[in-house]
C-alpha positions as MATLAB code, in Angstrom:
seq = 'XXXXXXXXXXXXXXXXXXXXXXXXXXXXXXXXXXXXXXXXXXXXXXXXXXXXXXXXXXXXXXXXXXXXXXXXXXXXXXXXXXXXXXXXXXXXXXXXXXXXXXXXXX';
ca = [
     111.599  119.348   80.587;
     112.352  122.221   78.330;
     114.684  121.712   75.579;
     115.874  125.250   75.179;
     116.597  125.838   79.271;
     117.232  122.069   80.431;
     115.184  122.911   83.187;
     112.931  120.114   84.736;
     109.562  120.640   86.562;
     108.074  118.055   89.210;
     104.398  118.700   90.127;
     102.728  116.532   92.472;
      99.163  117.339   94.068;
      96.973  115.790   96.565;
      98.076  112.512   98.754;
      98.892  108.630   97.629;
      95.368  106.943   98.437;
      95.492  103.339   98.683;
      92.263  101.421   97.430;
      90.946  100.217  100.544;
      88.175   97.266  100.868;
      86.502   95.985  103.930;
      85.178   92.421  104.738;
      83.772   90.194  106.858;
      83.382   87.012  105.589;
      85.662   84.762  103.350;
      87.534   86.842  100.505;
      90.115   86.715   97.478;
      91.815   90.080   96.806;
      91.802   91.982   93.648;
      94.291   93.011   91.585;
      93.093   96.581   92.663;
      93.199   95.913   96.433;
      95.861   97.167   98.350;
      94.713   97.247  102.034;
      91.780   94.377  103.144;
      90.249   95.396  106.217;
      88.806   92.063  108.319;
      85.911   93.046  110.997;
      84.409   89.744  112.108;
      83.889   88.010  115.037;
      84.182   84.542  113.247;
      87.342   83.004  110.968;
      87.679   84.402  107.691;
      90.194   83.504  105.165;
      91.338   86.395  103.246;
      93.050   84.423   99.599;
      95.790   86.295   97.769;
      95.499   85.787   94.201;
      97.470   84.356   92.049;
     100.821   86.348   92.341;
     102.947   88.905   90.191;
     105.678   89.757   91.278;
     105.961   93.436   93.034;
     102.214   93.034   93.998;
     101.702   94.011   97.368;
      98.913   93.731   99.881;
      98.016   94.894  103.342;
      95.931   92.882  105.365;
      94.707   93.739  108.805;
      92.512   91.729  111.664;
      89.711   95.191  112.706;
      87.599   93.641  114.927;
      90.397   93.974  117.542;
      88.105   91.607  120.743;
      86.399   88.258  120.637;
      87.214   84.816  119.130;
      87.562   86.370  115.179;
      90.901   85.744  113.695;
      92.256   86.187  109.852;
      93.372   83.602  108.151;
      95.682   84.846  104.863;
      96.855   82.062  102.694;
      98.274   82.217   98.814;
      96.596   80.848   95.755;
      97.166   76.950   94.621;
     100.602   76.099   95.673;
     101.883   79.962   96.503;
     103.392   80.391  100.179;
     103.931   82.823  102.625;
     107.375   82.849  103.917;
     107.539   78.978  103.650;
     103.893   78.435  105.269;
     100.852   77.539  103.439;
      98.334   80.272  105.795;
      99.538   82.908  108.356;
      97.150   83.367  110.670;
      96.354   86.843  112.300;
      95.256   87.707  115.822;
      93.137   90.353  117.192;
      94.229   94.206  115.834;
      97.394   92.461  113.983;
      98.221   93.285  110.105;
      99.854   91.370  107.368;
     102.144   92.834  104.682;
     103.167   91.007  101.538;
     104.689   91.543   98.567;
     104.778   88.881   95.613;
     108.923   87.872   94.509;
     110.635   84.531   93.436;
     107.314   82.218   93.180;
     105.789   83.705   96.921;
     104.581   85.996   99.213;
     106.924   87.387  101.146;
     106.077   89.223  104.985;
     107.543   93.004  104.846;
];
């Protein structure tokens, strides 16, 4: 902003990347995930962390055929929507974000 004109100048370059992880076993998010990626023909139970509110996460099933299916659940006594686990099915996706004590589906 310059003080003499008022005038303001907004510069933005390049896209918003996400930091993007994939896995195919068992897994607790970071703090610097923000999209978990699940390619597995078995269970796997993706853990949130312990929450803060405003964190968000992204979680998606990738395998997309077979018998593997996601399993998201919170940490220690943190729910999703009311539930203790949501459970994903082939190609689905999971977004939360962390408000009033739990994860809440947007």
């Amino acid at each position: 902003m310059s003080g003499s004109t008022g005038n303001i100048t907004v510069s933005a370059t390049g896209a918003d990347i996400l930091n993007t992880v994939g896995v195919t076993s068992n897994y607790t998010a970071t703090a610097s995930d923000e999209y978990i990626g699940v390619d597995s023909t078995s269970l796997v139970t993706v853990t949130l962390p312990v929450g803060i509110t405003g964190r968000q996460y992204t979680i998606k099933e990738e395998h997309g055929t077979g018998t593997g299916k996601v399993n998201v659940q919170g940490s220690n006594s943190e729910k999703i929507d009311g539930s203790a686990f949501k459970q994903l099915s082939a190609n689905a996706s999971l977004t939360v974000v962390f408000r009033a004590g739990q994860w809440r589906i947007i």
